[in-house]
Coordinates of C-alpha atoms and ligand atoms in Angstrom, one line a residue:
M1173 CA -162.6 -62.8 -118.5
P1174 CA -160.2 -64.8 -116.5
G1175 CA -161.8 -67.5 -114.5
S1176 CA -164.6 -67.8 -117.1
T1177 CA -165.8 -71.2 -117.9
P1178 CA -164.2 -73.2 -120.8
P1179 CA -166.4 -75.1 -123.2
G1180 CA -167.5 -78.4 -121.8
T1181 CA -168.2 -76.9 -118.4
T1182 CA -171.5 -75.9 -117.1
P1183 CA -171.2 -72.2 -116.4
D1184 CA -172.2 -72.2 -112.8
R1185 CA -170.1 -75.1 -111.6
G1186 CA -167.3 -72.9 -110.1
W1187 CA -164.3 -71.0 -111.4
W1188 CA -161.8 -73.3 -109.8
R1189 CA -162.9 -76.4 -111.7
G1190 CA -160.8 -75.3 -114.8
A1191 CA -158.6 -72.6 -113.3
A1192 CA -154.9 -72.1 -114.0
I1193 CA -153.4 -71.2 -110.7
Y1194 CA -149.9 -69.6 -110.4
Q1195 CA -148.0 -70.3 -107.2
V1196 CA -146.1 -67.2 -105.9
Y1197 CA -143.2 -68.0 -103.6
L1198 CA -143.2 -64.4 -102.3
R1199 CA -139.7 -64.4 -100.9
S1200 CA -138.3 -65.1 -104.3
F1201 CA -140.7 -63.5 -106.8
A1202 CA -139.7 -59.8 -106.9
D1203 CA -138.1 -57.5 -104.4
G1204 CA -139.6 -54.0 -104.3
N1205 CA -137.4 -52.5 -101.6
G1206 CA -133.9 -53.8 -102.3
D1207 CA -133.4 -55.9 -99.2
G1208 CA -132.9 -59.1 -101.2
T1209 CA -136.2 -60.7 -100.2
G1210 CA -139.2 -60.6 -102.4
D1211 CA -142.2 -58.7 -101.1
L1212 CA -145.7 -57.4 -101.8
A1213 CA -144.4 -54.3 -103.5
G1214 CA -142.4 -56.4 -105.9
L1215 CA -145.4 -58.7 -106.6
R1216 CA -147.8 -55.7 -107.1
S1217 CA -145.3 -54.2 -109.6
R1218 CA -145.3 -57.5 -111.6
L1219 CA -149.0 -58.3 -111.6
Q1220 CA -149.4 -57.4 -115.2
Y1221 CA -146.8 -60.1 -116.0
L1222 CA -149.2 -62.6 -114.5
A1223 CA -152.2 -61.2 -116.3
D1224 CA -150.2 -61.4 -119.6
L1225 CA -149.2 -65.0 -118.7
G1226 CA -152.9 -65.8 -118.6
V1227 CA -153.5 -67.2 -115.1
D1228 CA -156.8 -67.2 -113.3
A1229 CA -155.5 -67.1 -109.7
I1230 CA -152.4 -66.8 -107.6
W1231 CA -151.6 -68.8 -104.5
L1232 CA -149.2 -67.2 -102.2
N1233 CA -147.1 -69.2 -99.8
P1234 CA -147.4 -68.0 -96.2
W1235 CA -147.1 -64.2 -95.9
Y1236 CA -147.6 -63.9 -92.2
P1237 CA -145.2 -62.6 -89.5
S1238 CA -142.7 -65.4 -89.0
P1239 CA -139.2 -66.0 -87.7
M1240 CA -138.7 -67.9 -91.0
A1241 CA -137.5 -71.1 -89.4
D1242 CA -139.3 -72.9 -92.2
G1243 CA -139.7 -70.3 -94.9
G1244 CA -142.8 -68.8 -93.3
Y1245 CA -144.5 -72.1 -92.5
D1246 CA -143.8 -71.1 -88.9
V1247 CA -146.6 -68.6 -88.4
A1248 CA -146.4 -66.2 -85.5
D1249 CA -149.7 -64.3 -86.3
Y1250 CA -152.3 -65.6 -88.7
R1251 CA -154.0 -62.2 -89.1
S1252 CA -151.1 -60.0 -90.2
I1253 CA -148.3 -59.7 -92.8
E1254 CA -144.6 -60.3 -92.2
P1255 CA -143.0 -56.8 -92.2
V1256 CA -140.3 -58.0 -94.6
F1257 CA -143.1 -58.6 -97.1
G1258 CA -145.1 -55.5 -96.4
T1259 CA -148.3 -54.6 -94.5
L1260 CA -151.8 -55.8 -94.3
A1261 CA -152.9 -52.6 -96.1
E1262 CA -150.6 -53.6 -99.0
A1263 CA -152.0 -57.2 -99.0
E1264 CA -155.5 -55.8 -99.3
K1265 CA -154.4 -53.6 -102.2
L1266 CA -152.8 -56.6 -103.8
I1267 CA -156.1 -58.6 -103.6
E1268 CA -158.0 -55.7 -105.1
E1269 CA -155.5 -55.0 -107.9
A1270 CA -155.3 -58.6 -108.8
H1271 CA -159.1 -58.7 -108.9
D1272 CA -159.0 -55.7 -111.2
L1273 CA -156.9 -57.8 -113.6
G1274 CA -159.2 -60.7 -113.3
I1275 CA -156.8 -62.7 -111.0
R1276 CA -158.1 -64.3 -107.8
T1277 CA -156.0 -64.6 -104.7
I1278 CA -155.5 -67.8 -102.6
V1279 CA -153.7 -67.7 -99.3
D1280 CA -151.8 -70.4 -97.5
V1281 CA -153.2 -71.4 -94.1
V1282 CA -151.0 -73.5 -91.8
P1283 CA -153.3 -75.3 -89.3
N1284 CA -151.0 -78.2 -88.1
H1285 CA -148.5 -76.0 -86.3
A1286 CA -147.6 -72.4 -85.4
S1287 CA -144.3 -70.7 -84.8
D1288 CA -142.8 -71.1 -81.3
Q1289 CA -143.1 -67.3 -81.4
H1290 CA -146.9 -67.4 -81.7
A1291 CA -148.6 -65.7 -78.7
W1292 CA -150.3 -68.9 -77.7
F1293 CA -147.1 -70.9 -77.6
R1294 CA -145.3 -68.2 -75.6
E1295 CA -148.3 -68.2 -73.2
A1296 CA -148.2 -71.9 -72.9
L1297 CA -144.5 -71.9 -72.1
A1298 CA -145.1 -69.3 -69.4
A1299 CA -148.2 -70.9 -68.0
G1300 CA -146.5 -74.2 -67.2
P1301 CA -147.6 -77.8 -66.9
G1302 CA -151.3 -78.5 -66.5
S1303 CA -152.4 -75.1 -67.7
E1304 CA -155.2 -74.5 -70.2
A1305 CA -152.7 -72.7 -72.4
R1306 CA -150.7 -75.9 -72.8
E1307 CA -153.8 -77.7 -73.9
R1308 CA -153.7 -75.9 -77.2
F1309 CA -150.5 -77.8 -78.1
W1310 CA -149.2 -81.3 -77.3
F1311 CA -147.3 -81.0 -74.1
R1312 CA -146.4 -84.2 -72.3
P1313 CA -144.1 -85.4 -69.6
G1314 CA -141.2 -87.5 -70.9
V1315 CA -140.6 -91.2 -70.3
G1316 CA -137.5 -91.6 -68.2
D1317 CA -135.0 -89.1 -69.6
G1318 CA -136.4 -89.3 -73.0
P1319 CA -139.4 -88.0 -75.0
P1320 CA -143.0 -89.3 -74.5
N1321 CA -142.6 -91.5 -77.6
G1322 CA -140.3 -92.3 -80.4
W1323 CA -142.0 -90.3 -83.1
Q1324 CA -139.6 -88.7 -85.6
S1325 CA -139.9 -85.3 -87.2
I1326 CA -140.6 -85.2 -91.0
F1327 CA -137.5 -82.9 -91.2
G1328 CA -135.4 -85.5 -89.3
G1329 CA -134.6 -86.0 -85.7
P1330 CA -137.1 -86.5 -82.8
A1331 CA -140.5 -85.0 -83.1
W1332 CA -140.3 -83.8 -79.4
T1333 CA -138.4 -81.0 -77.8
Q1334 CA -138.1 -80.5 -74.1
V1335 CA -138.8 -77.2 -72.4
P1336 CA -137.0 -76.0 -69.2
D1337 CA -139.7 -77.2 -66.8
G1338 CA -139.2 -80.8 -68.1
E1339 CA -142.2 -81.2 -70.3
W1340 CA -141.9 -82.0 -74.0
Y1341 CA -143.9 -80.6 -76.9
L1342 CA -144.7 -82.3 -80.2
H1343 CA -143.5 -80.8 -83.6
L1344 CA -143.9 -82.9 -86.7
F1345 CA -141.7 -80.5 -88.5
A1346 CA -138.9 -78.2 -87.0
P1347 CA -138.7 -77.6 -83.2
E1348 CA -139.7 -74.0 -84.0
Q1349 CA -143.1 -75.4 -85.3
P1350 CA -145.1 -76.7 -82.3
D1351 CA -148.2 -78.7 -83.4
F1352 CA -151.6 -77.6 -82.4
N1353 CA -153.9 -79.9 -80.5
W1354 CA -156.9 -80.1 -82.7
N1355 CA -158.9 -81.9 -80.0
N1356 CA -159.1 -78.5 -78.3
P1357 CA -162.3 -76.5 -79.3
A1358 CA -160.3 -73.2 -78.9
V1359 CA -158.0 -74.3 -81.8
R1360 CA -161.0 -75.2 -84.0
E1361 CA -162.7 -71.8 -83.3
E1362 CA -159.5 -69.9 -83.9
F1363 CA -159.0 -71.3 -87.4
L1364 CA -162.6 -70.7 -88.4
D1365 CA -162.1 -67.2 -87.4
V1366 CA -158.8 -67.0 -89.4
L1367 CA -160.7 -68.2 -92.4
R1368 CA -163.3 -65.5 -92.0
F1369 CA -160.6 -62.9 -91.5
W1370 CA -159.1 -63.6 -94.9
F1371 CA -162.4 -64.2 -96.7
D1372 CA -163.6 -60.8 -95.3
R1373 CA -160.5 -59.3 -97.0
G1374 CA -161.5 -60.7 -100.4
V1375 CA -159.4 -63.8 -100.7
D1376 CA -160.9 -66.4 -103.0
G1377 CA -159.4 -69.5 -101.5
V1378 CA -157.2 -71.1 -99.0
R1379 CA -154.5 -73.6 -99.6
I1380 CA -154.3 -75.9 -96.5
D1381 CA -150.8 -76.8 -95.5
S1382 CA -150.1 -80.4 -94.4
A1383 CA -153.9 -81.0 -94.5
A1384 CA -153.9 -84.7 -93.6
V1385 CA -151.9 -84.7 -90.4
L1386 CA -153.9 -82.5 -88.0
V1387 CA -155.3 -85.3 -85.8
K1388 CA -153.0 -87.4 -83.7
D1389 CA -153.2 -90.5 -81.5
L1390 CA -150.4 -89.9 -79.0
D1391 CA -151.1 -93.2 -77.3
S1392 CA -149.9 -95.1 -80.3
V1393 CA -146.3 -96.3 -80.2
E1394 CA -146.2 -96.2 -84.0
E1395 CA -146.3 -92.7 -85.5
S1396 CA -150.0 -92.1 -85.8
Y1397 CA -150.9 -88.8 -87.3
T1398 CA -151.6 -89.3 -91.0
D1399 CA -155.1 -89.3 -92.3
H1400 CA -157.1 -90.0 -89.1
D1401 CA -160.8 -90.0 -89.8
G1402 CA -161.4 -87.1 -87.4
V1403 CA -159.7 -84.7 -89.8
H1404 CA -162.8 -84.8 -92.0
D1405 CA -164.9 -83.2 -89.3
I1406 CA -162.5 -80.2 -89.3
Y1407 CA -162.9 -79.7 -93.1
R1408 CA -166.6 -80.0 -92.9
E1409 CA -166.6 -77.1 -90.5
W1410 CA -164.3 -75.2 -92.8
R1411 CA -166.5 -75.9 -95.8
R1412 CA -169.5 -74.4 -94.1
V1413 CA -167.5 -71.2 -93.6
S1414 CA -166.3 -71.1 -97.1
D1415 CA -169.8 -71.8 -98.5
S1416 CA -171.2 -69.0 -96.5
Y1417 CA -169.0 -66.6 -98.5
G1418 CA -169.8 -68.2 -101.9
G1419 CA -167.1 -69.0 -104.5
R1420 CA -164.3 -69.3 -102.0
I1421 CA -162.4 -72.5 -102.2
L1422 CA -160.4 -74.9 -100.0
I1423 CA -157.4 -76.7 -101.5
G1424 CA -155.7 -79.5 -99.6
E1425 CA -152.1 -80.3 -99.5
V1426 CA -152.8 -84.0 -99.1
W1427 CA -149.9 -86.4 -99.7
L1428 CA -151.5 -89.8 -99.5
P1429 CA -150.6 -92.8 -101.7
D1430 CA -154.0 -94.4 -101.2
Q1431 CA -156.4 -92.8 -103.7
D1432 CA -159.5 -94.0 -101.8
R1433 CA -158.3 -92.2 -98.7
F1434 CA -157.3 -89.2 -100.8
A1435 CA -160.7 -89.1 -102.3
N1436 CA -162.3 -88.8 -98.9
Y1437 CA -161.1 -85.2 -98.7
L1438 CA -162.9 -84.3 -101.9
R1439 CA -166.4 -85.3 -100.7
A1440 CA -169.0 -82.7 -101.5
D1441 CA -169.0 -81.2 -98.1
E1442 CA -165.2 -81.1 -97.6
L1443 CA -162.4 -79.6 -99.8
H1444 CA -163.0 -78.4 -103.3
T1445 CA -159.8 -79.7 -104.7
A1446 CA -156.5 -81.2 -103.5
F1447 CA -153.0 -81.3 -105.2
N1448 CA -152.3 -84.2 -107.4
F1449 CA -149.0 -85.4 -106.1
D1450 CA -149.4 -88.7 -107.8
F1451 CA -149.1 -87.0 -111.1
L1452 CA -146.2 -84.9 -109.9
S1453 CA -144.3 -87.9 -108.6
S1454 CA -144.8 -90.0 -111.8
A1455 CA -141.8 -91.0 -113.9
W1456 CA -141.6 -89.6 -117.4
E1457 CA -142.8 -92.9 -118.8
P1458 CA -145.9 -93.6 -120.8
A1459 CA -147.3 -96.4 -118.7
A1460 CA -146.7 -94.6 -115.4
L1461 CA -148.2 -91.4 -116.6
R1462 CA -151.2 -93.1 -118.2
A1463 CA -151.9 -95.0 -115.0
S1464 CA -151.7 -91.8 -113.0
I1465 CA -154.0 -90.0 -115.3
D1466 CA -156.5 -92.8 -115.3
L1467 CA -156.4 -93.2 -111.6
T1468 CA -156.8 -89.5 -111.0
L1469 CA -159.7 -89.2 -113.4
A1470 CA -161.5 -92.2 -112.0
T1471 CA -161.1 -91.0 -108.4
H1472 CA -162.4 -87.5 -109.2
L1473 CA -165.1 -88.5 -111.6
S1474 CA -166.8 -90.6 -109.0
L1475 CA -167.0 -87.6 -106.7
D1476 CA -167.7 -85.0 -109.3
A1477 CA -164.6 -83.2 -108.1
P1478 CA -162.2 -81.5 -110.5
A1479 CA -158.8 -83.0 -110.8
T1480 CA -155.7 -80.9 -110.4
W1481 CA -152.5 -81.2 -112.4
V1482 CA -149.3 -80.2 -110.7
L1483 CA -145.7 -80.5 -112.0
S1484 CA -143.9 -78.6 -109.3
N1485 CA -144.0 -76.5 -106.2
H1486 CA -141.7 -75.0 -103.5
D1487 CA -141.0 -78.5 -102.0
V1488 CA -139.8 -80.5 -104.9
A1489 CA -137.0 -80.4 -107.4
R1490 CA -137.7 -78.4 -110.6
P1491 CA -139.1 -80.6 -113.5
V1492 CA -136.4 -79.6 -115.9
T1493 CA -133.8 -81.2 -113.5
R1494 CA -136.0 -84.1 -112.6
Y1495 CA -136.9 -85.1 -116.1
G1496 CA -133.3 -84.9 -117.2
R1497 CA -132.2 -87.5 -114.6
A1498 CA -131.8 -91.2 -115.1
V1499 CA -134.6 -91.6 -112.6
T1500 CA -137.4 -89.3 -113.5
S1501 CA -140.0 -90.0 -110.7
W1502 CA -140.2 -87.9 -107.5
D1503 CA -139.9 -89.3 -104.0
N1504 CA -139.9 -87.0 -100.9
A1505 CA -138.0 -89.6 -99.0
D1506 CA -135.3 -89.8 -101.6
R1507 CA -134.8 -86.4 -103.2
R1508 CA -132.1 -87.6 -105.5
D1509 CA -130.0 -84.5 -104.7
G1510 CA -127.1 -84.2 -107.1
M1511 CA -128.1 -87.0 -109.4
P1512 CA -126.7 -85.9 -112.7
S1513 CA -129.2 -84.3 -115.1
D1514 CA -129.2 -83.7 -118.8
L1515 CA -130.9 -80.3 -118.6
E1516 CA -131.5 -80.0 -122.4
L1517 CA -133.4 -83.3 -122.3
G1518 CA -135.1 -82.3 -119.1
R1519 CA -136.2 -79.0 -120.6
R1520 CA -137.6 -80.7 -123.7
R1521 CA -139.6 -83.1 -121.5
A1522 CA -140.7 -80.3 -119.2
R1523 CA -142.1 -78.5 -122.2
A1524 CA -144.0 -81.6 -123.3
A1525 CA -145.2 -82.2 -119.7
A1526 CA -146.6 -78.7 -119.5
L1527 CA -148.7 -79.2 -122.6
L1528 CA -149.9 -82.6 -121.2
A1529 CA -150.8 -81.1 -117.8
M1530 CA -152.6 -78.1 -119.3
A1531 CA -154.6 -80.3 -121.7
L1532 CA -156.0 -82.6 -119.0
P1533 CA -159.4 -81.9 -117.4
G1534 CA -159.5 -79.9 -114.2
S1535 CA -157.3 -77.1 -112.8
V1536 CA -153.6 -76.7 -113.3
Y1537 CA -150.9 -75.2 -111.1
V1538 CA -147.8 -73.4 -112.3
Y1539 CA -145.1 -72.8 -109.8
Q1540 CA -143.2 -69.6 -110.3
G1541 CA -140.2 -70.1 -112.6
E1542 CA -141.7 -73.2 -114.2
E1543 CA -142.9 -71.0 -117.0
L1544 CA -139.2 -69.9 -117.5
G1545 CA -137.9 -73.5 -117.5
L1546 CA -135.7 -72.9 -114.5
N1547 CA -133.6 -75.8 -113.4
E1548 CA -133.0 -76.8 -109.8
V1549 CA -130.0 -74.9 -108.3
E1550 CA -127.8 -77.6 -106.8
D1551 CA -124.7 -75.7 -105.9
I1552 CA -126.0 -73.3 -103.3
P1553 CA -123.0 -72.8 -100.9
E1554 CA -123.6 -74.7 -97.7
E1555 CA -123.4 -71.6 -95.5
L1556 CA -126.3 -70.1 -97.4
I1557 CA -128.6 -73.0 -97.2
D1558 CA -131.8 -71.9 -95.4
D1559 CA -134.0 -75.0 -95.4
P1560 CA -134.4 -76.5 -91.9
M1561 CA -134.0 -80.0 -93.6
W1562 CA -130.3 -79.3 -93.9
E1563 CA -129.7 -78.8 -90.1
R1564 CA -132.3 -81.4 -89.1
S1565 CA -130.8 -84.1 -91.3
G1566 CA -127.3 -83.6 -89.9
H1567 CA -126.2 -82.0 -93.2
T1568 CA -127.2 -85.0 -95.3
V1569 CA -130.2 -83.5 -97.1
R1570 CA -129.7 -80.2 -98.7
G1571 CA -133.4 -79.6 -98.9
R1572 CA -135.6 -77.4 -101.0
D1573 CA -133.7 -74.2 -101.5
G1574 CA -132.8 -75.2 -105.0
C1575 CA -136.3 -74.6 -106.3
R1576 CA -136.7 -71.4 -104.3
V1577 CA -134.0 -69.3 -105.9
P1578 CA -135.2 -65.8 -106.8
L1579 CA -136.6 -65.3 -110.3
P1580 CA -134.5 -63.8 -113.1
W1581 CA -136.4 -60.9 -114.7
S1582 CA -134.0 -59.0 -116.9
G1583 CA -130.4 -58.1 -117.6
D1584 CA -127.2 -60.2 -118.1
E1585 CA -126.1 -60.9 -114.6
P1586 CA -127.5 -61.5 -111.1
P1587 CA -129.6 -60.1 -109.5
F1588 CA -131.3 -60.1 -112.9
G1589 CA -133.8 -57.3 -112.1
Y1590 CA -135.1 -59.3 -109.2
S1591 CA -133.7 -56.8 -106.6
T1592 CA -131.4 -53.8 -106.4
G1593 CA -129.7 -55.6 -103.5
T1594 CA -128.3 -59.1 -103.0
P1595 CA -130.8 -61.9 -103.4
W1596 CA -131.3 -64.0 -100.3
L1597 CA -130.2 -67.1 -102.3
P1598 CA -127.7 -66.7 -105.2
Q1599 CA -128.9 -67.0 -108.8
P1600 CA -126.8 -69.0 -111.3
A1601 CA -125.1 -66.9 -113.9
S1602 CA -126.5 -69.3 -116.6
W1603 CA -129.9 -67.9 -115.9
R1604 CA -129.0 -64.9 -118.2
D1605 CA -130.6 -66.8 -121.0
L1606 CA -133.7 -67.6 -119.0
T1607 CA -134.8 -64.1 -117.9
V1608 CA -138.3 -63.0 -118.6
E1609 CA -136.8 -60.2 -120.8
A1610 CA -134.8 -62.7 -122.9
Q1611 CA -137.7 -65.1 -123.2
Q1612 CA -140.4 -62.8 -124.2
E1613 CA -138.6 -61.9 -127.4
D1614 CA -138.0 -65.5 -128.3
P1615 CA -141.0 -67.3 -129.9
E1616 CA -139.4 -70.7 -129.1
S1617 CA -139.0 -69.9 -125.4
M1618 CA -140.6 -71.7 -122.5
L1619 CA -142.3 -68.5 -121.5
R1620 CA -143.9 -68.1 -124.9
L1621 CA -145.0 -71.7 -124.8
Y1622 CA -146.7 -71.2 -121.4
R1623 CA -148.4 -68.0 -122.6
S1624 CA -149.8 -69.6 -125.7
A1625 CA -150.8 -72.7 -123.9
L1626 CA -152.6 -70.8 -121.1
R1627 CA -154.4 -68.7 -123.6
L1628 CA -155.6 -71.6 -125.6
R1629 CA -156.4 -73.6 -122.5
R1630 CA -158.7 -70.8 -121.3
R1631 CA -160.7 -71.1 -124.5
L1632 CA -160.6 -74.8 -125.2
L1633 CA -159.6 -76.8 -122.2
G1634 CA -160.1 -76.8 -118.4
D1635 CA -162.9 -78.8 -116.7
G1636 CA -164.5 -81.8 -118.5
T1637 CA -163.5 -85.2 -119.7
I1638 CA -161.1 -87.0 -122.1
A1639 CA -161.3 -89.9 -124.5
W1640 CA -158.1 -91.8 -125.1
L1641 CA -156.9 -92.4 -128.7
P1642 CA -155.1 -95.7 -129.3
L1643 CA -151.8 -94.6 -130.7
G1644 CA -149.6 -97.3 -129.2
D1645 CA -148.0 -97.9 -125.9
E1646 CA -145.5 -95.1 -126.0
V1647 CA -147.8 -92.4 -127.0
L1648 CA -150.4 -90.6 -124.8
A1649 CA -153.1 -89.2 -127.0
F1650 CA -156.6 -88.0 -126.1
V1651 CA -159.4 -85.8 -127.3
R1652 CA -161.0 -83.1 -125.1
D1653 CA -164.6 -81.9 -124.9
S1654 CA -163.8 -79.0 -127.3
G1655 CA -162.4 -81.5 -129.8
L1656 CA -158.8 -80.4 -129.1
I1657 CA -156.4 -83.4 -129.4
C1658 CA -153.3 -83.7 -127.3
V1659 CA -150.6 -86.1 -128.3
V1660 CA -147.4 -86.7 -126.3
N1661 CA -144.6 -89.0 -127.7
L1662 CA -142.8 -90.7 -124.8
G1663 CA -141.1 -93.2 -127.1
S1664 CA -137.6 -92.9 -128.7
A1665 CA -138.7 -92.6 -132.3
P1666 CA -140.9 -90.1 -134.1
V1667 CA -144.5 -91.1 -134.6
D1668 CA -147.3 -90.1 -137.0
L1669 CA -149.9 -87.7 -135.8
P1670 CA -153.6 -88.7 -135.8
A1671 CA -155.9 -87.2 -138.4
H1672 CA -156.3 -83.5 -137.7
D1673 CA -157.0 -80.2 -139.2
S1674 CA -154.2 -78.0 -137.9
V1675 CA -151.4 -77.9 -135.3
L1676 CA -152.4 -75.3 -132.6
L1677 CA -149.3 -75.6 -130.5
A1678 CA -146.2 -77.9 -130.2
S1679 CA -143.7 -78.2 -127.5
G1680 CA -140.9 -78.6 -130.1
P1681 CA -140.4 -78.7 -133.8
L1682 CA -142.1 -81.5 -135.7
A1683 CA -139.9 -83.8 -138.0
D1684 CA -141.4 -83.9 -141.4
G1685 CA -144.9 -83.7 -139.9
R1686 CA -144.1 -86.4 -137.4
L1687 CA -144.0 -86.0 -133.6
P1688 CA -140.4 -86.5 -132.3
S1689 CA -139.6 -88.1 -129.0
D1690 CA -140.4 -86.2 -125.8
T1691 CA -142.6 -83.8 -127.7
A1692 CA -146.2 -82.9 -127.3
V1693 CA -148.7 -81.3 -129.7
W1694 CA -152.2 -79.8 -129.5
L1695 CA -154.3 -80.3 -132.7
T1696 CA -157.6 -79.2 -133.9
P1697 CA -159.9 -82.0 -135.2
L1698 CA -160.8 -82.5 -138.8
S1699 CA -163.8 -80.3 -139.6
Ligands
GLC682 C1 -145.9 -78.3 -96.3 C2 -145.2 -77.1 -97.0 C3 -143.7 -77.1 -96.7 C4 -143.6 -77.0 -95.2 C5 -144.4 -78.0 -94.4 C6 -144.5 -77.6 -93.0 O1 -145.5 -79.5 -96.8 O2 -145.5 -77.2 -98.4 O3 -143.0 -76.2 -97.4 O4 -142.2 -77.1 -94.9 O5 -145.7 -78.2 -94.9 O6 -145.3 -76.6 -92.8

């Protein structure tokens, strides 16, 4: 049964501790009505694919009514579904059908900001300065002719926009995403109710967008919004709600370099898990990866919280492209757009990275298309770029569309079975070899590797611990609770495998029984 507990885990410790969670970027997953944008009908028609893949849960990016100024992270109504995606009734059916297949559903909640089309923001604009309605956001008079302070938006440009009556409002992201004022009890109540709304509809968890930036100190001249202590009170309240439902989890999008500060979010009465961006950002180098794994495990162990292992998502360049570049680490501030990439090398490393991530203790995330080995699409015509980063950066940062291109399902040419219409972002012709249809017939494909690994993982991996095996500086090797041994060769020459009984799975062919460079293997121990 999906979500059941792997060996090494105490059965009642929670399904999420070892879960494999598949991220569905709904806009680009599968289009059921031919308008070029993915939707709930498309997703429901492909649920069996996800069950066959062997995932325990899906996390959907925001599916709410939205003007799509930031791909749905500009939410106009937190209790409904964007009509382009479908209806609330369809969302309820999806949750039920997924449950029938043993798949849990996690929704994205965006508490830092709404859409400028949200009823509260429209009310605030109409009500004018000094009104209660404005208190739900951050409205301030300017200083001289300029904004209240010099804070910059994360997407580029000033973090303040002026409204016709002269006041300015704060938006850490695009101007269409006004920030909520979390000092206001009405905002706090509203989100507790939003959580209940979705838990009442059967969702099993919530991914919390931009989780660390809710609390601000506007009096500070320096930008002062990341990781204020006050944010923890909010999540304690949220945790009480999720606990009252039982088995429902809170997952934080917490980008913080300081692991001690990061760990605060995982205290027993706060979030259940948070994304491991340290691991995602790590270079494909043995010392960097080992350090990230050690730091992660030490941090989580001390809190008895499960680690998460993340290689990609809808905000970062695809691993195949990243790992094929001369610089393999990830940095949000320097996206390395257009840096040449050896995709063959990148794909070999991405296969090895997948076996590494899936062997480590905790839960693992798979971003749609990762299981197909898709590369970042770097040649989207400028006039089709949708990401607000492009405009906000004055056309210097192309942004995140390259990892959001619709999935190739079948056939030899775009739209590759994704839609009967024109996909909202163009798919590369080269993806003909990467369709689900092509890969499921090929035992050497990325898809088949993911399927095999997720199946084995469910039985033998997940939550628990590791013991490192000393196989030299360039090799990562460890034993898991079940006895499974994972070995990854990050050096340039083949290495001998440790003593083992059999090879369960390998990310690439062995060379006379030795493990080649950029290859990972799962072994059973000597009996
Ligand atoms: C998060 C999301 C990203 C979005 C931003 C603003 O980082 O993952 O896609 O643009 O928050 O909501």
